[in-house]
Amino acid sequence: MEKFERQANEEALARRAKRKPSPKKNELTVVSMYCKGCGLCVDICPTGTLQLEDNIEGKFGVSVKVDAQEFCIGCKMCEQRCPDFAIFVNYEEEEKDKQ
Amino acid sequence: MSKKREVLQGNIIAAKAAVAAGCNFYAGYPITPSSEVAQYMSAELPKLGYDFIQMEDEIASLGACIGASLSGKKALTATSGPGFSLMQEHLGMAVIAEIPVVIINVMRGGPSTGLPTKPAQADMLQARWGTHGDHPIIALYPAFSDEIYSETIRAFNLSEKFWTPVILMMDEVIAKAHEDIEIPDQKEIAVFNGADHPLDEDLNIYDRQIGEIPPRVDFFKGYPIHIDSLEHDRHGWPTTDPALVDKMQTLRMQKIYSRLDEIIKFKEYRMEDAEIMIFSFGVSARAAIAAVDLARQQGIKAGLFQALTIWPFPERELKERFKRIKKVLTVEMNMGQMKLEVERVATDDVNTRALLRANGVPFTPAEVLQSLKEFVK
Amino acid sequence: MRDYERYIRYRTFPTPWCPGCGDGIVLKTIAMAFADLKLPPDDIIVVSGIGCSGRMPTFFNTNTLHVTHGRALTFATGIKLARPEKTVVVISGDGDATAIGGNHLIHAARRNIGIKMILINNGIYGMTGGQVSPLTPQKFITETTPYGNIEPKFMASELLIAAKASFVARETVLRMHPLRQVIKKSFEHKGFSVVEVISNCHINLGRRNKLKDPITMTKWIASRSVTQAEYDKLTSEEKAHKYPVGILMEDKERLEYSELYYKHIVPAAKEAAAKQSAEGK
């Protein structure tokens, strides 16, 4: 991984360290086929739930990993910001609500 | 059945014919000697609830036409040499995406600003190869006022039927001259409207066999489609797959060249027993046709082959005649363009000559006659 | 399926953009604006020119048209006049819109034709490998300004407002919610609207100017955007490195071109025709 990717991971872990797991359970879905490992979601996640990891199948050798889902507060900033439609928050659950 | 006889300028005849052919969108930019087409359209199209817009340049004009054509309109623009040069990239876009549009190019003295108020016929090869890359094109070129009307109608019908831009060539003389013409009734005019493509989930909008022409596809017909100026596959998605590129290039080329008999058109005058053929078109054909009579009065068996379809070039038809006629004089207002095609097609036993001039002065029948006389000596 | 996914063509995925490129965010935010307005996909057409942003239409599940460099607005003008009831969107990059397409940009604004333009400004020609554009910041290094860009850049919003654009806004790919709102608002606006989206091209512009990854570059973008109020308080020297975000111009009175055409030109022409036939001409 490159320096900026490791730095994004470290900053995420630092943010997570200052928080407790979220009271409400949220579910993250990653579409690894589309993830290009850009790290924007890891950077924007307020609770440091996500990490980048080396992944040889990944399109660019790196991809996102849901590292600590219990910390996710469902703010969807990662989904909003992902340029490649590769991460969704509470996708199935909200589908059920719609039916 | 009363026929309306009127004295009209060539540009106006073309504009009237366009409306009769179903033209309901005009986008253009003023340029001598074609501005009258735009002026007429600006007054007449809105009367029918149709669209007229003057754009900021010729590139924009053809762009707007193509956009409108893809939105279900029959679009027209008119220009002259300098504007025609600016339009070339969009001409190519209409070719690759297979979009009907009619472009009137009223030729004037070139190159560059050249002789804006003088006639010329020197954009002939530009009409064929002006835009980059391999591509087919259809270019028509009337000579007489009734032909301006009929060829404009044909231009729209061919562009709609073959999904292609069609260039209607004119020169400054036939476009600006006020001449009498019999306007046919609308009932008599055959207007071609392509059927709608039966779109389905697969969106096979470009899928077809060689020479087969499917119904056309426009936007807003129920299925969101994709049209691209990139090379594309049968759905319209961009592709660089060599096999698909081969297929699309061939399909586009053969769309035109496998159905030439529906596109090639020419007129013959006293060719039945002719021993020397004049090959000409547009304003030069007017002098040539008179010269044929003059020549015959002096015992020279001349005949005129007047091309109405310039591109694709009437190759087969000329080859047929060269079996019998061994002398051909090309008469054109340039420094030698269509004569190159004539020479390419002529067999070795055919003697080819050309009467050329590129100074803005059309030929007179006497000049053509003189050339015929020298030829047969 | 999310509402906004209805406007996405997954069959053409993945997108060609570099990892972390802002274009993907713009694609998603526009799709969200379509979904917010519940626009039927077949009533929308997205037209684009050439460049990285030019590839965006392929991924919209709407009518899409990818045309020649700089000329998307001309095709869109033809479409909007022909079918005024349709939502006509143009996606254009900074080079496509303000360099080769500059002439069409100012005329579309002057005419106030109802085209919804999204001008993605990443300050570089990305697709062709990182050449300078009219919106590249001065002094920046690019493939064609190896000694630093000496040319002052346009402020696109000022150019457009001077050309009488009736709706001009600017947002960045960092501010996804305001960007979504302003795009939606621009769609609801009747006349010509431009939303300039400051986006990151860390691969071409960033890499040569110490901003080589998406996170660093997006943070740099965030550091330069201020509200109009804050911007007005800056000294001219400070203003050189900042730009106001939000809606910078909104004129609701101006009539839209195709509306003017069908409400004024066509009736006037029909009246003239009636008079002419009455006089038996």
mmCIF file with all atom_site columns, C-alpha atoms in Angstrom, chain B residues 25 43 45-57 59-60 63-64 66-68 70-71 73 89-90 93 201-203 219-230 237-238, chain C residues 9 11-12 41-45 50 55 57-58 61-69 71 74-75 77-79 81-83 86 103-104 107 111 257 261-262 265-266 269-270 272-273 276:
data_model
loop_
_atom_site.group_PDB
_atom_site.id
_atom_site.type_symbol
_atom_site.label_atom_id
_atom_site.label_alt_id
_atom_site.label_comp_id
_atom_site.label_asym_id
_atom_site.label_entity_id
_atom_site.label_seq_id
_atom_site.pdbx_PDB_ins_code
_atom_site.Cartn_x
_atom_site.Cartn_y
_atom_site.Cartn_z
_atom_site.occupancy
_atom_site.B_iso_or_equiv
_atom_site.pdbx_formal_charge
_atom_site.auth_seq_id
_atom_site.auth_comp_id
_atom_site.auth_asym_id
_atom_site.auth_atom_id
_atom_site.pdbx_PDB_model_num
ATOM 1  C CA . PHE B 1 25  ? -35.900 22.095 -38.130 1.00 0.00 ? 25  PHE B CA 1
ATOM 2  C CA . ALA B 1 43  ? -40.007 33.295 -41.810 1.00 0.00 ? 43  ALA B CA 1
ATOM 3  C CA . LEU B 1 45  ? -40.875 27.350 -40.459 1.00 0.00 ? 45  LEU B CA 1
ATOM 4  C CA . PRO B 1 46  ? -42.473 29.067 -37.454 1.00 0.00 ? 46  PRO B CA 1
ATOM 5  C CA . LYS B 1 47  ? -45.687 29.464 -39.503 1.00 0.00 ? 47  LYS B CA 1
ATOM 6  C CA . LEU B 1 48  ? -45.934 25.687 -39.369 1.00 0.00 ? 48  LEU B CA 1
ATOM 7  C CA . GLY B 1 49  ? -44.908 25.505 -35.720 1.00 0.00 ? 49  GLY B CA 1
ATOM 8  C CA . TYR B 1 50  ? -41.490 24.222 -36.789 1.00 0.00 ? 50  TYR B CA 1
ATOM 9  C CA . ASP B 1 51  ? -38.077 25.226 -35.434 1.00 0.00 ? 51  ASP B CA 1
ATOM 10 C CA . PHE B 1 52  ? -35.614 27.775 -36.735 1.00 0.00 ? 52  PHE B CA 1
ATOM 11 C CA . ILE B 1 53  ? -32.481 28.968 -34.986 1.00 0.00 ? 53  ILE B CA 1
ATOM 12 C CA . GLN B 1 54  ? -29.461 30.955 -36.067 1.00 0.00 ? 54  GLN B CA 1
ATOM 13 C CA . MET B 1 55  ? -26.444 29.565 -34.257 1.00 0.00 ? 55  MET B CA 1
ATOM 14 C CA . GLU B 1 56  ? -23.121 31.152 -33.350 1.00 0.00 ? 56  GLU B CA 1
ATOM 15 C CA . ASP B 1 57  ? -21.147 29.396 -36.099 1.00 0.00 ? 57  ASP B CA 1
ATOM 16 C CA . ILE B 1 59  ? -20.016 23.986 -36.236 1.00 0.00 ? 59  ILE B CA 1
ATOM 17 C CA . ALA B 1 60  ? -22.842 24.832 -33.845 1.00 0.00 ? 60  ALA B CA 1
ATOM 18 C CA . GLY B 1 63  ? -24.422 20.205 -34.152 1.00 0.00 ? 63  GLY B CA 1
ATOM 19 C CA . ALA B 1 64  ? -27.888 21.585 -33.439 1.00 0.00 ? 64  ALA B CA 1
ATOM 20 C CA . ILE B 1 66  ? -27.879 16.511 -35.526 1.00 0.00 ? 66  ILE B CA 1
ATOM 21 C CA . GLY B 1 67  ? -29.286 16.914 -32.023 1.00 0.00 ? 67  GLY B CA 1
ATOM 22 C CA . ALA B 1 68  ? -32.690 17.799 -33.473 1.00 0.00 ? 68  ALA B CA 1
ATOM 23 C CA . LEU B 1 70  ? -31.958 12.501 -33.095 1.00 0.00 ? 70  LEU B CA 1
ATOM 24 C CA . SER B 1 71  ? -35.010 14.026 -31.418 1.00 0.00 ? 71  SER B CA 1
ATOM 25 C CA . LYS B 1 73  ? -36.934 16.156 -36.529 1.00 0.00 ? 73  LYS B CA 1
ATOM 26 C CA . GLU B 1 89  ? -16.061 17.104 -37.950 1.00 0.00 ? 89  GLU B CA 1
ATOM 27 C CA . HIS B 1 90  ? -19.803 16.997 -37.308 1.00 0.00 ? 90  HIS B CA 1
ATOM 28 C CA . MET B 1 93  ? -20.150 12.379 -36.369 1.00 0.00 ? 93  MET B CA 1
ATOM 29 C CA . GLU B 1 201 ? -34.314 -4.533 -23.669 1.00 0.00 ? 201 GLU B CA 1
ATOM 30 C CA . ASP B 1 202 ? -31.301 -5.381 -25.831 1.00 0.00 ? 202 ASP B CA 1
ATOM 31 C CA . LEU B 1 203 ? -31.302 -2.013 -27.684 1.00 0.00 ? 203 LEU B CA 1
ATOM 32 C CA . PHE B 1 219 ? -34.371 9.514  -28.543 1.00 0.00 ? 219 PHE B CA 1
ATOM 33 C CA . PHE B 1 220 ? -37.478 9.609  -26.339 1.00 0.00 ? 220 PHE B CA 1
ATOM 34 C CA . LYS B 1 221 ? -39.139 6.591  -27.981 1.00 0.00 ? 221 LYS B CA 1
ATOM 35 C CA . GLY B 1 222 ? -39.627 4.662  -24.749 1.00 0.00 ? 222 GLY B CA 1
ATOM 36 C CA . TYR B 1 223 ? -36.156 3.161  -24.292 1.00 0.00 ? 223 TYR B CA 1
ATOM 37 C CA . PRO B 1 224 ? -33.267 5.346  -23.082 1.00 0.00 ? 224 PRO B CA 1
ATOM 38 C CA . ILE B 1 225 ? -30.659 4.748  -25.804 1.00 0.00 ? 225 ILE B CA 1
ATOM 39 C CA . HIS B 1 226 ? -27.022 5.716  -26.159 1.00 0.00 ? 226 HIS B CA 1
ATOM 40 C CA . ILE B 1 227 ? -25.648 7.402  -29.291 1.00 0.00 ? 227 ILE B CA 1
ATOM 41 C CA . ASP B 1 228 ? -21.902 7.920  -29.491 1.00 0.00 ? 228 ASP B CA 1
ATOM 42 C CA . SER B 1 229 ? -19.374 9.626  -31.734 1.00 0.00 ? 229 SER B CA 1
ATOM 43 C CA . LEU B 1 230 ? -16.931 6.945  -30.554 1.00 0.00 ? 230 LEU B CA 1
ATOM 44 C CA . TRP B 1 237 ? -21.784 1.257  -26.507 1.00 0.00 ? 237 TRP B CA 1
ATOM 45 C CA . PRO B 1 238 ? -18.217 2.418  -27.181 1.00 0.00 ? 238 PRO B CA 1
ATOM 46 C CA . ARG C 2 9   ? -26.525 1.624  -16.383 1.00 0.00 ? 9   ARG C CA 1
ATOM 47 C CA . ARG C 2 11  ? -24.132 -3.001 -17.662 1.00 0.00 ? 11  ARG C CA 1
ATOM 48 C CA . THR C 2 12  ? -21.524 -0.453 -18.822 1.00 0.00 ? 12  THR C CA 1
ATOM 49 C CA . PRO C 2 41  ? -35.489 8.184  -17.458 1.00 0.00 ? 41  PRO C CA 1
ATOM 50 C CA . ASP C 2 42  ? -36.734 8.429  -21.052 1.00 0.00 ? 42  ASP C CA 1
ATOM 51 C CA . ASP C 2 43  ? -37.574 12.106 -20.605 1.00 0.00 ? 43  ASP C CA 1
ATOM 52 C CA . ILE C 2 44  ? -33.972 12.917 -19.801 1.00 0.00 ? 44  ILE C CA 1
ATOM 53 C CA . ILE C 2 45  ? -31.090 13.288 -22.203 1.00 0.00 ? 45  ILE C CA 1
ATOM 54 C CA . ILE C 2 50  ? -14.884 14.780 -25.070 1.00 0.00 ? 50  ILE C CA 1
ATOM 55 C CA . ARG C 2 55  ? -17.480 9.392  -20.776 1.00 0.00 ? 55  ARG C CA 1
ATOM 56 C CA . PRO C 2 57  ? -23.300 9.593  -20.146 1.00 0.00 ? 57  PRO C CA 1
ATOM 57 C CA . THR C 2 58  ? -22.589 5.923  -20.884 1.00 0.00 ? 58  THR C CA 1
ATOM 58 C CA . ASN C 2 61  ? -29.755 4.951  -17.687 1.00 0.00 ? 61  ASN C CA 1
ATOM 59 C CA . THR C 2 62  ? -31.297 7.839  -19.611 1.00 0.00 ? 62  THR C CA 1
ATOM 60 C CA . ASN C 2 63  ? -31.051 8.927  -23.242 1.00 0.00 ? 63  ASN C CA 1
ATOM 61 C CA . THR C 2 64  ? -27.373 9.755  -23.684 1.00 0.00 ? 64  THR C CA 1
ATOM 62 C CA . LEU C 2 65  ? -25.323 11.333 -26.435 1.00 0.00 ? 65  LEU C CA 1
ATOM 63 C CA . HIS C 2 66  ? -21.524 11.562 -26.544 1.00 0.00 ? 66  HIS C CA 1
ATOM 64 C CA . VAL C 2 67  ? -20.464 14.132 -29.109 1.00 0.00 ? 67  VAL C CA 1
ATOM 65 C CA . THR C 2 68  ? -17.471 16.041 -30.391 1.00 0.00 ? 68  THR C CA 1
ATOM 66 C CA . HIS C 2 69  ? -15.077 17.990 -28.203 1.00 0.00 ? 69  HIS C CA 1
ATOM 67 C CA . ARG C 2 71  ? -19.764 21.005 -28.878 1.00 0.00 ? 71  ARG C CA 1
ATOM 68 C CA . THR C 2 74  ? -24.787 22.871 -29.719 1.00 0.00 ? 74  THR C CA 1
ATOM 69 C CA . PHE C 2 75  ? -26.343 19.392 -29.934 1.00 0.00 ? 75  PHE C CA 1
ATOM 70 C CA . THR C 2 77  ? -29.557 23.364 -28.157 1.00 0.00 ? 77  THR C CA 1
ATOM 71 C CA . GLY C 2 78  ? -30.971 21.455 -31.124 1.00 0.00 ? 78  GLY C CA 1
ATOM 72 C CA . ILE C 2 79  ? -32.529 18.880 -28.821 1.00 0.00 ? 79  ILE C CA 1
ATOM 73 C CA . LEU C 2 81  ? -35.571 23.495 -29.224 1.00 0.00 ? 81  LEU C CA 1
ATOM 74 C CA . ALA C 2 82  ? -36.904 20.340 -30.868 1.00 0.00 ? 82  ALA C CA 1
ATOM 75 C CA . ARG C 2 83  ? -38.233 18.818 -27.623 1.00 0.00 ? 83  ARG C CA 1
ATOM 76 C CA . LYS C 2 86  ? -37.401 17.153 -22.118 1.00 0.00 ? 86  LYS C CA 1
ATOM 77 C CA . ASN C 2 103 ? -17.933 30.128 -27.957 1.00 0.00 ? 103 ASN C CA 1
ATOM 78 C CA . HIS C 2 104 ? -20.926 27.836 -27.463 1.00 0.00 ? 104 HIS C CA 1
ATOM 79 C CA . HIS C 2 107 ? -24.007 31.867 -26.548 1.00 0.00 ? 107 HIS C CA 1
ATOM 80 C CA . ARG C 2 111 ? -29.778 32.724 -25.311 1.00 0.00 ? 111 ARG C CA 1
ATOM 81 C CA . TYR C 2 257 ? -35.379 30.437 -25.178 1.00 0.00 ? 257 TYR C CA 1
ATOM 82 C CA . TYR C 2 261 ? -39.771 30.778 -29.414 1.00 0.00 ? 261 TYR C CA 1
ATOM 83 C CA . TYR C 2 262 ? -43.071 28.877 -29.079 1.00 0.00 ? 262 TYR C CA 1
ATOM 84 C CA . ILE C 2 265 ? -42.209 33.571 -32.697 1.00 0.00 ? 265 ILE C CA 1
ATOM 85 C CA . VAL C 2 266 ? -44.651 30.840 -33.716 1.00 0.00 ? 266 VAL C CA 1
ATOM 86 C CA . ALA C 2 269 ? -45.570 33.831 -37.742 1.00 0.00 ? 269 ALA C CA 1
ATOM 87 C CA . LYS C 2 270 ? -49.007 32.226 -37.820 1.00 0.00 ? 270 LYS C CA 1
ATOM 88 C CA . ALA C 2 272 ? -48.517 36.859 -40.480 1.00 0.00 ? 272 ALA C CA 1
ATOM 89 C CA . ALA C 2 273 ? -49.480 33.768 -42.481 1.00 0.00 ? 273 ALA C CA 1
ATOM 90 C CA . GLN C 2 276 ? -51.023 36.963 -46.005 1.00 0.00 ? 276 GLN C CA 1
#
